[in-house]
Coordinates of C-alpha atoms and ligand atoms in Angstrom, one line a residue:
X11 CA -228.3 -33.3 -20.0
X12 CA -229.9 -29.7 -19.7
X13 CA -229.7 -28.0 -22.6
X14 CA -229.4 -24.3 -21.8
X15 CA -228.3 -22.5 -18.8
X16 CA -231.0 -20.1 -17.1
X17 CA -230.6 -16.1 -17.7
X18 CA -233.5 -14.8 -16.3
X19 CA -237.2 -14.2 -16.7
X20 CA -239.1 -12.3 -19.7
X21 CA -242.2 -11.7 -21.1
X22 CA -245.1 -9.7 -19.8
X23 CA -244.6 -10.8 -15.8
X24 CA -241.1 -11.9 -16.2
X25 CA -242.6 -15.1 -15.9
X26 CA -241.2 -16.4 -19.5
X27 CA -238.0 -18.3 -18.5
X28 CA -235.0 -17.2 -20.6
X29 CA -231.9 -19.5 -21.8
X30 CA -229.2 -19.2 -23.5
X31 CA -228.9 -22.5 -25.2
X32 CA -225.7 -24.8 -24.9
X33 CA -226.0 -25.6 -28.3
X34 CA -225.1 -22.6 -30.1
X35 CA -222.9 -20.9 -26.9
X36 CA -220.1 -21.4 -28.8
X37 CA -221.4 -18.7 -31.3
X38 CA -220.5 -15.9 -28.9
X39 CA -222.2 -13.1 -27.4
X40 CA -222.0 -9.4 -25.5
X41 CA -222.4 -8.2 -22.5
X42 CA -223.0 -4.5 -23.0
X43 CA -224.4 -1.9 -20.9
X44 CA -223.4 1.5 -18.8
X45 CA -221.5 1.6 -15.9
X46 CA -223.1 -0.2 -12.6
X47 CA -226.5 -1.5 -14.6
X48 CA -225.3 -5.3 -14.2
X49 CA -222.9 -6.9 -16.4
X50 CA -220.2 -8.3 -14.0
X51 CA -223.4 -10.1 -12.4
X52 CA -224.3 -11.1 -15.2
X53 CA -221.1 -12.3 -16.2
X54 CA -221.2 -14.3 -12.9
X55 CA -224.3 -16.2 -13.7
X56 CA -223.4 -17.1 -16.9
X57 CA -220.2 -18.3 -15.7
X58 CA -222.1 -20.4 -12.9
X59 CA -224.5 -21.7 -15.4
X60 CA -221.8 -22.9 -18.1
X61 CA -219.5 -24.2 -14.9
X62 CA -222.5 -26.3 -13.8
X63 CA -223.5 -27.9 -17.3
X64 CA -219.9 -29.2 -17.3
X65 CA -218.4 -26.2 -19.5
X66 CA -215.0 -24.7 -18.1
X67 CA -215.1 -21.0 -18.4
X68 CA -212.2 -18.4 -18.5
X69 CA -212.7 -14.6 -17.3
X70 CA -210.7 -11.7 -16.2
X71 CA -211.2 -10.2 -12.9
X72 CA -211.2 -6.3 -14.0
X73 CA -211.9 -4.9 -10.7
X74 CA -211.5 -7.9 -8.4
X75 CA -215.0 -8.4 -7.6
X76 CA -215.4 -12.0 -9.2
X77 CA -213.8 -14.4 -6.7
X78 CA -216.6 -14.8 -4.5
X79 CA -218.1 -17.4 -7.3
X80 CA -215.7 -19.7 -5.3
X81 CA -218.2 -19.2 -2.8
X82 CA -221.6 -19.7 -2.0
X83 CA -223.8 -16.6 -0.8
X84 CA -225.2 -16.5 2.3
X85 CA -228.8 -15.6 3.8
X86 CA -226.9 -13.1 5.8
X87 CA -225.6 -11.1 3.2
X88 CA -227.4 -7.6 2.7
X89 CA -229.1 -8.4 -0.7
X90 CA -230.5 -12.2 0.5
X91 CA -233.9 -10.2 0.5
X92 CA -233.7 -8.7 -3.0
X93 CA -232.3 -12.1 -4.4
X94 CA -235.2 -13.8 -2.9
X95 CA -237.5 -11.7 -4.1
X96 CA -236.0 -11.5 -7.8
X97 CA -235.7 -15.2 -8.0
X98 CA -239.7 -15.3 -6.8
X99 CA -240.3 -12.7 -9.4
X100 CA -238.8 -14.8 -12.2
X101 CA -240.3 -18.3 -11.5
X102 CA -236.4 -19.2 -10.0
X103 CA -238.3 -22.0 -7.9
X104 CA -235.2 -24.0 -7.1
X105 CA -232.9 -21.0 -6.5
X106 CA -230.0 -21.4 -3.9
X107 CA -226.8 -20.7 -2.7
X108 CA -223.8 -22.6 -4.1
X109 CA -220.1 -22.7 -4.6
X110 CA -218.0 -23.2 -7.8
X111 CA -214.7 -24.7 -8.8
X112 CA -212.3 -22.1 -9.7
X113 CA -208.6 -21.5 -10.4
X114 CA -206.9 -18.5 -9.9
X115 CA -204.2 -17.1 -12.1
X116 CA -202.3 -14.2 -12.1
X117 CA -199.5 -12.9 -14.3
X118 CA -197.8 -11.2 -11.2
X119 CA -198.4 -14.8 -9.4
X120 CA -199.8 -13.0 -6.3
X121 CA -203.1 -13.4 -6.4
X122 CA -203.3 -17.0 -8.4
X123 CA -200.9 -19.2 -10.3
X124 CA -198.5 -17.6 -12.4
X125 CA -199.4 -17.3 -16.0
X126 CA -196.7 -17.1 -18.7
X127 CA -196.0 -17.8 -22.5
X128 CA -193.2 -18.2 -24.4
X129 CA -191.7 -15.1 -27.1
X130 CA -192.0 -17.7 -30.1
X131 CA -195.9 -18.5 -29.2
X132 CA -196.8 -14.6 -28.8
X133 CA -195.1 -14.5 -32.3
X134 CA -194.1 -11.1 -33.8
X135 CA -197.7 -9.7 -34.8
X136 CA -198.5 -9.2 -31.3
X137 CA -195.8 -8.7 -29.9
X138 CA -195.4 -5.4 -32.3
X139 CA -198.9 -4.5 -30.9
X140 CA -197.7 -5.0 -27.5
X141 CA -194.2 -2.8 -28.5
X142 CA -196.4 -0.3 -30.4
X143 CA -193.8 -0.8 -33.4
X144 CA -194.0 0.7 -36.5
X145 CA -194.4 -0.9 -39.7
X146 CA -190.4 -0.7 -40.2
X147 CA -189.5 -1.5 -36.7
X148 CA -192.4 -4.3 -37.1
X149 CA -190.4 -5.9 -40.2
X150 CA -187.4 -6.2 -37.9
X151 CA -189.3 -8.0 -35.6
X152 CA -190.4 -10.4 -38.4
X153 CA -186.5 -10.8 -39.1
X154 CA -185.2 -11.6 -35.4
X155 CA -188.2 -14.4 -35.3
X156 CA -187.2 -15.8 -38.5
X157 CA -183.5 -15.5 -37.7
X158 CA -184.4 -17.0 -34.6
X159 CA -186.1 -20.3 -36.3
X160 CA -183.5 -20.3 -38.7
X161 CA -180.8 -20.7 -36.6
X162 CA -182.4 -22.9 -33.9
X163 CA -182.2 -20.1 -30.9
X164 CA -185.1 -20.5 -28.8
X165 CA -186.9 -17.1 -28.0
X166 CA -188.4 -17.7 -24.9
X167 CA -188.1 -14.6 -22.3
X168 CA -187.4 -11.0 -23.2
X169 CA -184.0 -11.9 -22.6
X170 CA -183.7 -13.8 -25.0
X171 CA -185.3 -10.9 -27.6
X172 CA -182.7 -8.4 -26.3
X173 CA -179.9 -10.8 -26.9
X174 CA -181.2 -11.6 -30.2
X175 CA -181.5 -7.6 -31.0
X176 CA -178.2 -6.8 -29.9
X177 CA -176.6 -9.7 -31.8
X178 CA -178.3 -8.0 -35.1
X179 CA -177.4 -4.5 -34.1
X180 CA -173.9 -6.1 -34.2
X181 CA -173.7 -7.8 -37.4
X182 CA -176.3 -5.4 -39.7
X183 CA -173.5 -5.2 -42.1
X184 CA -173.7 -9.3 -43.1
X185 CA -177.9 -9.6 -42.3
X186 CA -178.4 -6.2 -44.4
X187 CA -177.2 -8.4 -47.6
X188 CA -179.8 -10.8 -46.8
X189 CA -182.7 -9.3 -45.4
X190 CA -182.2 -5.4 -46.4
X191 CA -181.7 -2.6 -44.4
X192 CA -181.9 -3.4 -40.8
X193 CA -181.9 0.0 -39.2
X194 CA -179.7 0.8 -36.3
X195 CA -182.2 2.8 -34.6
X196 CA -185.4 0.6 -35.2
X197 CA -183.2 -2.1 -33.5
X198 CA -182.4 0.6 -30.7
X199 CA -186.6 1.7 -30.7
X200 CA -187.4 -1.9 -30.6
X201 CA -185.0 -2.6 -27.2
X202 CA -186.3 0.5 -25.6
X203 CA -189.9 -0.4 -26.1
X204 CA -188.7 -3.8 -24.6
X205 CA -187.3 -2.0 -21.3
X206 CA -190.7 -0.5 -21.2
X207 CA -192.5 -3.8 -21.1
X208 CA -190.1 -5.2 -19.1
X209 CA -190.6 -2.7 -16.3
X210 CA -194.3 -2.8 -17.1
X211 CA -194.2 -6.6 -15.5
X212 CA -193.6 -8.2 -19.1
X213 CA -190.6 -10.0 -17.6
X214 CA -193.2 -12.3 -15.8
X215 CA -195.7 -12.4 -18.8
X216 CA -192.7 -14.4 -21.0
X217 CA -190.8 -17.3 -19.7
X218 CA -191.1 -21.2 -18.7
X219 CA -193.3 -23.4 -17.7
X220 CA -195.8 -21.6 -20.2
X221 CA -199.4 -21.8 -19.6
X222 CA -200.5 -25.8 -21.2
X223 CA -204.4 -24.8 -22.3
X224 CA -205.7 -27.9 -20.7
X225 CA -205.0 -26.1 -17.2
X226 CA -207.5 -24.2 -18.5
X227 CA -210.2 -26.8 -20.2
X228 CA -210.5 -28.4 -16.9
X229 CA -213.7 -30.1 -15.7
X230 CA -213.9 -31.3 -11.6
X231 CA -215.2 -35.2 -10.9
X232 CA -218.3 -34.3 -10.1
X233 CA -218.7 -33.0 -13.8
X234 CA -218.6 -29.1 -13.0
X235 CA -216.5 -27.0 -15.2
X236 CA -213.7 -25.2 -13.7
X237 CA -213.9 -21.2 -13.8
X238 CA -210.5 -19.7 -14.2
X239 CA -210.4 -16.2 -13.2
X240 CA -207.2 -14.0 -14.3
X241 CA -206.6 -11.7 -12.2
X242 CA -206.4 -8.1 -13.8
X243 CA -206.6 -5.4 -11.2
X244 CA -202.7 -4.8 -11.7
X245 CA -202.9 -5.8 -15.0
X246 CA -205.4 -3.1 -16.0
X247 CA -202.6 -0.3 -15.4
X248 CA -201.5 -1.5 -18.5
X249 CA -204.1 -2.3 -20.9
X250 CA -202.1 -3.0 -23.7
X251 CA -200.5 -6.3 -22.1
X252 CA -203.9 -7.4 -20.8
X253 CA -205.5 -6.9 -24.4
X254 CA -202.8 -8.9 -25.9
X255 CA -202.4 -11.1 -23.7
X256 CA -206.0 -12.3 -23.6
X257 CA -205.8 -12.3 -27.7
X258 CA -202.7 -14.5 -27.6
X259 CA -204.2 -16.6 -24.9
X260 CA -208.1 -16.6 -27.9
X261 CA -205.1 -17.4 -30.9
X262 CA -203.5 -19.9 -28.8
X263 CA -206.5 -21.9 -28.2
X264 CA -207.7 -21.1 -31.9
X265 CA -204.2 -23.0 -33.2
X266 CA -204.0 -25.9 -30.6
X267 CA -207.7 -27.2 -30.3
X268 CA -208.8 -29.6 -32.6
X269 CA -212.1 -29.0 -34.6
X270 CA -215.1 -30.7 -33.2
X271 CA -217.8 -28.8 -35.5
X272 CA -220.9 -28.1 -33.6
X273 CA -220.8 -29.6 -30.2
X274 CA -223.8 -30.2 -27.6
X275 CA -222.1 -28.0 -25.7
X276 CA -218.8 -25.0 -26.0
X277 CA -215.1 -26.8 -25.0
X278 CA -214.4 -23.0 -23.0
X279 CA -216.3 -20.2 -22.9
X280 CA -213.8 -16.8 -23.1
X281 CA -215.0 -13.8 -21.0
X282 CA -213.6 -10.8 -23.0
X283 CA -213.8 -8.1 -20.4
X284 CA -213.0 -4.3 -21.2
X285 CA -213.2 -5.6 -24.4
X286 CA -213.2 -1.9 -26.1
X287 CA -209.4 -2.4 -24.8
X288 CA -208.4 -4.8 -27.5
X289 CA -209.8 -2.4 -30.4
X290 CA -208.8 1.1 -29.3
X291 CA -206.4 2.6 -31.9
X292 CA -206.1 -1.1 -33.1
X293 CA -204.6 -1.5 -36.6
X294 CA -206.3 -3.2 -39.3
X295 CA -203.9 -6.3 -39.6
X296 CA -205.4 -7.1 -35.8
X297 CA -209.1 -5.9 -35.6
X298 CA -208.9 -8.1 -39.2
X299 CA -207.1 -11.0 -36.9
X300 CA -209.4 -11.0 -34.0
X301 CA -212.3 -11.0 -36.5
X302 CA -211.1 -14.0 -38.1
X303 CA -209.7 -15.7 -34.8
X304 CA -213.8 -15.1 -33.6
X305 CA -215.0 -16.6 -36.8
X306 CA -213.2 -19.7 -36.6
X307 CA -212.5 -20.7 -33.1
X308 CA -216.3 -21.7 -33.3
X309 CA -215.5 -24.8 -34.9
X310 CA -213.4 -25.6 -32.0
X311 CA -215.9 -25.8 -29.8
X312 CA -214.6 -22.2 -28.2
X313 CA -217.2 -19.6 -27.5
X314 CA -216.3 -15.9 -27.0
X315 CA -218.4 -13.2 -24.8
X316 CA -217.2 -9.7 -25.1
X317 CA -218.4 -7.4 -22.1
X318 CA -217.7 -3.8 -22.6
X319 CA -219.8 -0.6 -21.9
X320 CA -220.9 0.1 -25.2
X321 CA -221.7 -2.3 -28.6
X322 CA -220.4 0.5 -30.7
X323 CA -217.0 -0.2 -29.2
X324 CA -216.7 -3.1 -31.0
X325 CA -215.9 -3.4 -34.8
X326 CA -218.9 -4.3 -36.7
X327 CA -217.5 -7.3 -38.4
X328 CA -217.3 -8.4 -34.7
X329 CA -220.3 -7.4 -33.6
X330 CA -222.2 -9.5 -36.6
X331 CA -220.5 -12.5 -35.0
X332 CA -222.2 -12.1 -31.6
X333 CA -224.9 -14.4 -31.7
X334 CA -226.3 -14.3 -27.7
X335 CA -226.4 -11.0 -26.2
X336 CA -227.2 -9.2 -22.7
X337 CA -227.3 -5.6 -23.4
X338 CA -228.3 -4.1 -20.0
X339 CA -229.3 -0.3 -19.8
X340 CA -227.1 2.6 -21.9
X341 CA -227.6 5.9 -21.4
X342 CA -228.4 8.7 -24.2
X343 CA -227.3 12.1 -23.3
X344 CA -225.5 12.9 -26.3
X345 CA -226.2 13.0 -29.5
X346 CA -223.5 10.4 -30.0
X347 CA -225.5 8.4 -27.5
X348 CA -228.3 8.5 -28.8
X349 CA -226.8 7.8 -32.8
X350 CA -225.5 4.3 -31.0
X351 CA -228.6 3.5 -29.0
X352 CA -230.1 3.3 -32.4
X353 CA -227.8 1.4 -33.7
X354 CA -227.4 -1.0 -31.4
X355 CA -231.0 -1.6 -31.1
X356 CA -231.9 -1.7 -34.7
X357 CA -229.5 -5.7 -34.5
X358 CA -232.0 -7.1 -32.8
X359 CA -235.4 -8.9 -34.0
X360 CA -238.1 -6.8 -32.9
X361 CA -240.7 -7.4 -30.0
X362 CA -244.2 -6.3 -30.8
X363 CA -244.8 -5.9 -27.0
X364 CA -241.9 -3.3 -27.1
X365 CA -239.8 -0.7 -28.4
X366 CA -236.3 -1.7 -28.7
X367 CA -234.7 1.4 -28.5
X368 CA -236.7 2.5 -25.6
X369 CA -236.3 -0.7 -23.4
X370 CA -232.4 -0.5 -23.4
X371 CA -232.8 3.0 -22.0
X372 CA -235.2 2.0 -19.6
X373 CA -234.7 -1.1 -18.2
X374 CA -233.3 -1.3 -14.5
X375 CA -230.6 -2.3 -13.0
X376 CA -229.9 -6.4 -13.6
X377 CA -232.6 -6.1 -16.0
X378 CA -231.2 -6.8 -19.3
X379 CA -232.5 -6.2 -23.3
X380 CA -231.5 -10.1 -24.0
X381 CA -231.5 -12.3 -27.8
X382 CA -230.2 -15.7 -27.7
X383 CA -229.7 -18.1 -30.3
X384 CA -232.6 -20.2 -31.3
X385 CA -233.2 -23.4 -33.3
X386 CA -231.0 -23.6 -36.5
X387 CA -228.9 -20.9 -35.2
X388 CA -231.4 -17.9 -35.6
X389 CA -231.4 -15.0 -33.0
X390 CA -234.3 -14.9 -31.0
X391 CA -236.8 -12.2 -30.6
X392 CA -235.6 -9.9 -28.3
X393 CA -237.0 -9.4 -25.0
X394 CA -237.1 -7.4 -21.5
X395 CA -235.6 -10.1 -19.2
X396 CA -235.1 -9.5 -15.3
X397 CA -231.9 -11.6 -14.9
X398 CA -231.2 -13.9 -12.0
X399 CA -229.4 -13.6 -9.1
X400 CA -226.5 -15.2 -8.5
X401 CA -225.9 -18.6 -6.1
X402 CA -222.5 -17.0 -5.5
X403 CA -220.9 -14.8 -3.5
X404 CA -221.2 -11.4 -4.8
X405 CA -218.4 -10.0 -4.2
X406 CA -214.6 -10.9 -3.5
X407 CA -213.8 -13.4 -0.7
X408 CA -211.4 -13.2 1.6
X409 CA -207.4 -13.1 0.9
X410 CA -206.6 -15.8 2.9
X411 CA -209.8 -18.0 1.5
X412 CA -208.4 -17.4 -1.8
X413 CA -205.1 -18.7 -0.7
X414 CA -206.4 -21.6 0.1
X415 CA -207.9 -22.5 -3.0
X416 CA -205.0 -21.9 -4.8
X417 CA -202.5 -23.6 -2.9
X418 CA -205.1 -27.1 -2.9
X419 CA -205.9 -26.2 -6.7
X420 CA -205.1 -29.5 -9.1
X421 CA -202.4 -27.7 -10.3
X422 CA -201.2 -26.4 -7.2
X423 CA -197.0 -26.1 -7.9
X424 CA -196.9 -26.5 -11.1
X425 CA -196.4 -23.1 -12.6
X426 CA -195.2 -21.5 -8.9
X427 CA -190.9 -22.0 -10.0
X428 CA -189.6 -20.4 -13.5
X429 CA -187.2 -22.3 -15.8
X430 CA -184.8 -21.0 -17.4
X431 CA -184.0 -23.1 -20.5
X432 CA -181.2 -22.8 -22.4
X433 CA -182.3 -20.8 -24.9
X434 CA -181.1 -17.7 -28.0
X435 CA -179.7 -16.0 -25.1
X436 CA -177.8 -18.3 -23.2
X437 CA -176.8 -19.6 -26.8
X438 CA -175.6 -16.5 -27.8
X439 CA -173.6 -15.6 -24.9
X440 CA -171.9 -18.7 -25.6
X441 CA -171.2 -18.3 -28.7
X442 CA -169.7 -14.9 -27.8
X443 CA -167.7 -16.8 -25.0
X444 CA -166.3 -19.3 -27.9
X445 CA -165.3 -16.7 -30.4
X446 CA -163.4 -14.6 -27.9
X447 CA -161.7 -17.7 -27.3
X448 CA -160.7 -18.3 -30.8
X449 CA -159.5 -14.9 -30.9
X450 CA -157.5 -15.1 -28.2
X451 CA -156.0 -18.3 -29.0
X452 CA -155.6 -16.8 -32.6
X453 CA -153.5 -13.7 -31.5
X454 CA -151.2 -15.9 -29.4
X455 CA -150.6 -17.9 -32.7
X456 CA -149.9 -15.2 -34.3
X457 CA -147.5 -14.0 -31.3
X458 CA -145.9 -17.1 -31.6
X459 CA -145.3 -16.7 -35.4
X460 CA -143.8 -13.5 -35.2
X461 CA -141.5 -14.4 -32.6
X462 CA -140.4 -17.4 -34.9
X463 CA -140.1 -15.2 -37.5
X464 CA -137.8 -12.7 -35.6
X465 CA -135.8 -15.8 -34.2
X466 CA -135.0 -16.7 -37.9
X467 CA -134.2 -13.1 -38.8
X468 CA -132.0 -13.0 -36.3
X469 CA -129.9 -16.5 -37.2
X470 CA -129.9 -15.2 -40.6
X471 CA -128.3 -11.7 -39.3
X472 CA -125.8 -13.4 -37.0
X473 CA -124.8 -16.3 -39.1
X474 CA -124.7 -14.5 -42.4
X475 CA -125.5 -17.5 -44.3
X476 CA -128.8 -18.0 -46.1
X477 CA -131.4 -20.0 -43.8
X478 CA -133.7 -21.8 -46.2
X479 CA -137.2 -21.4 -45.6
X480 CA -140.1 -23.3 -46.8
X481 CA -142.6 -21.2 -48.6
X482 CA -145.0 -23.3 -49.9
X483 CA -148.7 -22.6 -49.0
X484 CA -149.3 -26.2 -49.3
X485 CA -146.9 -27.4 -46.2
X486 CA -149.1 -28.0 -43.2
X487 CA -145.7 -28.7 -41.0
X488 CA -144.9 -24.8 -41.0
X489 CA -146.5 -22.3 -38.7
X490 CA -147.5 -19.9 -41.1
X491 CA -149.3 -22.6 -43.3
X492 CA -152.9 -21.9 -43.9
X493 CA -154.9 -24.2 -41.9
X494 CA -158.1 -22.9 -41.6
X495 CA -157.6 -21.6 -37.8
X496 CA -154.7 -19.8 -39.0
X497 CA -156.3 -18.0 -41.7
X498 CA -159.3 -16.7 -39.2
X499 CA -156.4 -16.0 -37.2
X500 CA -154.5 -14.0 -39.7
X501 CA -157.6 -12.1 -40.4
X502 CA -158.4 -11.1 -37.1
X503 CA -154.3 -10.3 -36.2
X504 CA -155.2 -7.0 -38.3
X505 CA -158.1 -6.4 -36.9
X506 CA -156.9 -7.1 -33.3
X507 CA -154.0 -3.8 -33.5
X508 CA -153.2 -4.7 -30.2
X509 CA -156.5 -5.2 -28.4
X510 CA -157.8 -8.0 -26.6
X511 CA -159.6 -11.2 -28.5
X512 CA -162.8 -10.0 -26.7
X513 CA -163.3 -6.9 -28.6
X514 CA -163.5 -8.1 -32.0
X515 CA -165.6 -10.8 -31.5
X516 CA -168.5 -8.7 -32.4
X517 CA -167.1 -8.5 -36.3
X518 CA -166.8 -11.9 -36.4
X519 CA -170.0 -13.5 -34.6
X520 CA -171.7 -12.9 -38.0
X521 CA -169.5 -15.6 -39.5
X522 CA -169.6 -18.0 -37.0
X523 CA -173.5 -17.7 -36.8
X524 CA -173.6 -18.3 -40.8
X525 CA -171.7 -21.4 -40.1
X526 CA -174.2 -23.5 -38.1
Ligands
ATP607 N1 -228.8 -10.1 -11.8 C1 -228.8 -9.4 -10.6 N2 -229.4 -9.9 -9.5 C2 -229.3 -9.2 -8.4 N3 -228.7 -8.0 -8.2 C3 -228.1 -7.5 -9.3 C4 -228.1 -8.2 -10.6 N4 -227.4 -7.5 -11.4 C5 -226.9 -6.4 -10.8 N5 -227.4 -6.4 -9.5 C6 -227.0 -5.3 -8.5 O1 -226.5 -4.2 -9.1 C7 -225.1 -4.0 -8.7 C8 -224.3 -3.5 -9.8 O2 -224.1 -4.5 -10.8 P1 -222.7 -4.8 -11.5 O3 -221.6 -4.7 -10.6 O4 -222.9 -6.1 -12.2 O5 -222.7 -3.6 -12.5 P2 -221.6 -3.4 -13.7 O6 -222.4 -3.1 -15.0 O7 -220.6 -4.5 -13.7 O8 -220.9 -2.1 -13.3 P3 -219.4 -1.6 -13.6 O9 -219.5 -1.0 -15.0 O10 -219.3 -0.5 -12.6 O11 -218.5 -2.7 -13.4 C9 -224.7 -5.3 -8.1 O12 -223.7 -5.1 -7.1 C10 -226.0 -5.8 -7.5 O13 -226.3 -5.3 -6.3
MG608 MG1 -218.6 -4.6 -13.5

C-alpha cells in the first residue's frame, strides 16, 4: 500500500517529491491562498490522490468547476502542454490522464441526489444558527425539541417545527408553568425566520429518507474511493444553510462513526470550502463546537481540509489543528495584508533556503508554500513546492455526462422520492381532529341534558306534583352524573357560549397533550 498521496515537487529544482502522508491525513489541513493562484486544483489532486489510495472524499462544488474529476483529461485540451511540462518539471514520470468515481448530490436534487436530514439530527444549536435566533428565541427552540422528545412527536420537516410552534403559541399559559415564560413573539420571530428558510430551499434540506453516512464512506470494487461532490452553486446564495449544513453533515459523522484511533489511512476526507463562511459573525457556543468537533473527529478516522482565501479567516484554535497545509500565493497591499502574511507565515517551520514570508507572496500560480505532517506527527519543514497537475478533467463536464453518472450511481433511486412519515405534525393535527371531536360530542351531551332537564320542568309544571329526582353525584345511571366525559364536557359547555367544538379545542389541547 502507498503511503502518501503525491502533491507536487519542491526543493531547489522542484525535483524533491512532496506527499502528504496517509498516515496523519486525518489530522487536517488548509488550503489557503488569493483568488485564482490554485486551490480548487489543488483541491482536485488531493481528492484524486486520497480517491485512488482507497480513501472516499467529500467536497463542495462552490462554483461548479469540480465535476470534471469524473473524467479523465484529454491531450486535446488547451493546457495538455503546460501539464506535460509541469509534470516533466516535477519528476511526475508516470503522469496521465484518468477518471474517478464520483457521486453527485445536491440539496435542490437537480444536479445530483437529493440530500436531506431530519429536524431532530440538526438539533436546536444549529438550527438557531441557521434561524439567526437570539439567546431567548434560542431557549424556545431548546423547549419545542425537548417537548418534542418528551412527548414522542417526531420533528422531522419544517412542518413539523411550525406545527410544534403553533401548538406552544396555543397553550403558553399551561408550558409557562413548566418551562417559564414562553414569549408570544419569540414563538412568532422563530416561525417567521422559518418562512424565510423555507423559501430559502430549507423545505428540501429537512425531510425523509435522510442522508445514511455510508452513502458517503463508499469505496468502488476496484478499491478506489468514491468522491462525493455537493453541489453548491445555488446553495452559495445562501451561505448560512451551506455553512450549517456542511457542520451538521462534520457533527453527524463525528457522533455516528466509531473510534478507530490512528488508522493507516483517513475513513473520509471533508473538503471545507468557503470555509471563512462557517466563522463569519459566528457565536462562541459554535466556533467553540467546530473547534471541538475538529479536535475529536480525528479519532474517527475523519480528516478535515478547510480551503478559504485567507488563514486569518479561521479561528486560531482551528488553525492550530491544521496539521497539512497548501497555502498558495496571498497578496499584501494593505497593511492588514501584510499583519496576516506575517502571521500566517510565522506557523510554519522555517526553510533555510527561503524566506517564509516572502515565498507565499511570490510563488506562482499552482505553486504552493506546502508543510505536511511528518514522522510522529511533526509538521514538516516548509517548502516552495510546484504542485501537480491534475489526471482529471479540469473543469465541469457536460450536463448530460453528469446525468449519466448519477442516474447509474450505486445509489441511483434511493434518495430521488420524499417520505412523509407520520410525524409531530401529522400527530398534532390529529390530535386537534380528536379534540374537536370530543367537543362536539360534548356539547351535544350537554344539549341533550338540557333538553331533559326542560322535559322534567315541564312535567313538574303541568302535573303539579313533585317529580323526584335523583341527585346523587355517585349515580352513574343519570345523565348529569360525573363520568369523566361529562365533566370535560361540562367544562367546555361554558366555554363553548354557543360556538362550534372546533374553536375551543385550542384551550384544551394542552390537557390532552399532558395526558399521554
Ligand atoms: N496544479 C496546477 N497544475 C496546473 N495548472 C494549475 C494548477 N493550479 C492552478 N493551475 C491553473 O491556474 C488556474 C486557476 O487555478 P484555480 O482555479 O485552482 O484557482 P483558485 O485559487 O481556485 O481560484 P478562485 O479563488 O477564483 O476559485 C487553473 O484553471 C489552472 O489553469
Ligand atoms: Mg477555486
Amino acid at each position: 500500500m502507498q503511503d502518501s498521496i503525491f502533491i507536487g515537487g519542491g526543493g531547489e529544482n522542484y525535483g524533491d517529491q512532496q506527499g502528504l502522508a496517509l498516515k496523519y491525513a486525518n489530522r487536517h489541513g488548509l488550503i489557503a491562498g488569493a483568488t485564482g493562484t490554485g486551490k480548487t486544483v489543488t483541491l482536485q489532486i488531493m481528492a484524486e490522490g486520497f480517491s485512488a489510495a482507497g480513501v472516499p472524499v467529500f467536497m463542495s462544488d462552490v462554483k461548479g468547476d469540480l465535476s470534471g474529476i469524473a473524467k479523465p483529461g484529454s491531450a486535446a485540451f488547451k493546457l495538455h502542454g503546460a501539464f506535460t511540462e509541469r509534470a516533466q518539471k516535477i519528476g511526475f514520470t508516470d503522469y496521465g490522464y484518468d477518471a474517478f468515481p464520483v457521486t453527485f448530490w445536491d440539496m435542490f436534487g437537480e444536479q445530483g441526489h437529493p440530500v436531506r436530514t431530519t429536524v431532530a439530527e440538526m438539533g436546536p444549536l444549529l438550527l438557531s444558527r441557521l434561524l439567526e435566533l437570539s439567546e431567548a428565541q434560542e431557549g424556545i427552540l431548546n423547549i419545542a425539541f425537548r417537548l418534542a422528545d418528551e412527548q414522542g412527536l417526531a420533528l422531522l420537516d419544517l412542518k413539523d417545527l411550525q406545527a410544534l410552534l403553533v401548538w406552544m403559541g396555543e397553550n403558553r399559559a399551561d408550558l409557562n408553568l413548566r418551562y417559564g415564560n414562553i414569549s408570544p413573539a419569540s414563538v412568532g420571530a422563530i416561525q417567521r425566520r422559518l418562512m424565510v428558510l423555507e423559501n430559502q430551499g430549507g423545505t428540501l434540506l429537512f425531510g425523509e429518507p435522510a442522508l445514511e453516512l455510508s452513502d458517503i464512506m463508499r469505496t468502488d470494487l476496484d478499491g478506489r474511493g468514491r468522491i462525493n461532490i455537493l453541489a453548491a452553486d445555488k446553495l452559495m446564495a445562501s451561505p448560512r444553510l451551506y455553512a450549517t449544513f456542511l457542520l451538521w453533515l462534520l457533527s453527524e459523522l463525528f457522533e455516528e462513526l466509531p473510534e478507530v484511533g490512528d488508522p493507516d489511512k483517513p475513513k473520509l476526507v471533508f473538503f471545507f470550502d468557503e470555509a471563512h463562511l462557517l466563522f463569519d459573525d459566528a457565536p462562541k457556543a459554535l466556533v467553540d463546537k467546530v473547534e471541538q468537533v475538529a479536535r475529536l473527529i480525528r479519532s474517527k478516522g475523519v480528516g478535515v481540509y478547510f480551503i478559504t482565501q485567507n488563514p486569518a479567516d479561521v479561528p486560531e484554535d482551528i488553525l492550530g489543528q491544521l496539521g497539512n497545509r497548501v497555502q498558495h500565493a496571498l497578496r499584501a497591499f494593505t497593511a492588514k495584508d501584510r499583519k496576516e502574511l506575517r502571521m500566517a507565515a510565522e506557523t510554519y517551520r522555517d526553510n533555510p533556503r527561503f524566506d517564509t514570508e516572502q515565498a507565499i507572496r511570490e510563488v506562482g500560480v499552482g505553486e504552493a508554500v506546502t508543510s505536511f505532517l511528518e514522522k510522529k506527527g511533526v509538521p514538516g519543514i516548509v517548502e516552495r513546492t510546484l504542485i501537480r497537475p491534475p489526471s482529471s478533467q479540469l473543469g465541469p463536464i457536460d450536463p448530460s455526462e453528469r446525468r449519466a453518472l448519477i442516474d447509474t450511481s450505486p445509489i441511483a433511486g434511493k434518495y430521488e422520492t420524499t417520505q412523509d412519515r407520520h410525524s409531530a405534525y401529522e400527530i398534532l393535527a390529529q390530535r386537534a381532529q380528536d379534540a374537536a371531536r370530543a367537543a362536539e360530542e360534548a356539547e351535544r351531551r350537554e344539549a341533550e341534558a338540557e333538553a331533559a332537564e326542560r322535559e322534567f320542568k315541564a312535567a313538574r309544571r303541568y302535573s303539579g306534583t313533585r317529580v323526584t329526582r335523583s341527585t346523587s353525584r355517585d349515580t352513574r345511571s343519570n345523565s348529569r352524573g360525573d363520568t369523566m366525559g361529562e365533566a370535560i364536557g361540562k367544562a367546555l359547555i361554558k366555554e363553548l357560549k354557543g360556538t362550534t367544538g372546533r374553536r375551543i379545542v385550542r384551550g384544551i389541547l394542552g390537557g390532552l397533550f399532558k395526558g399521554r
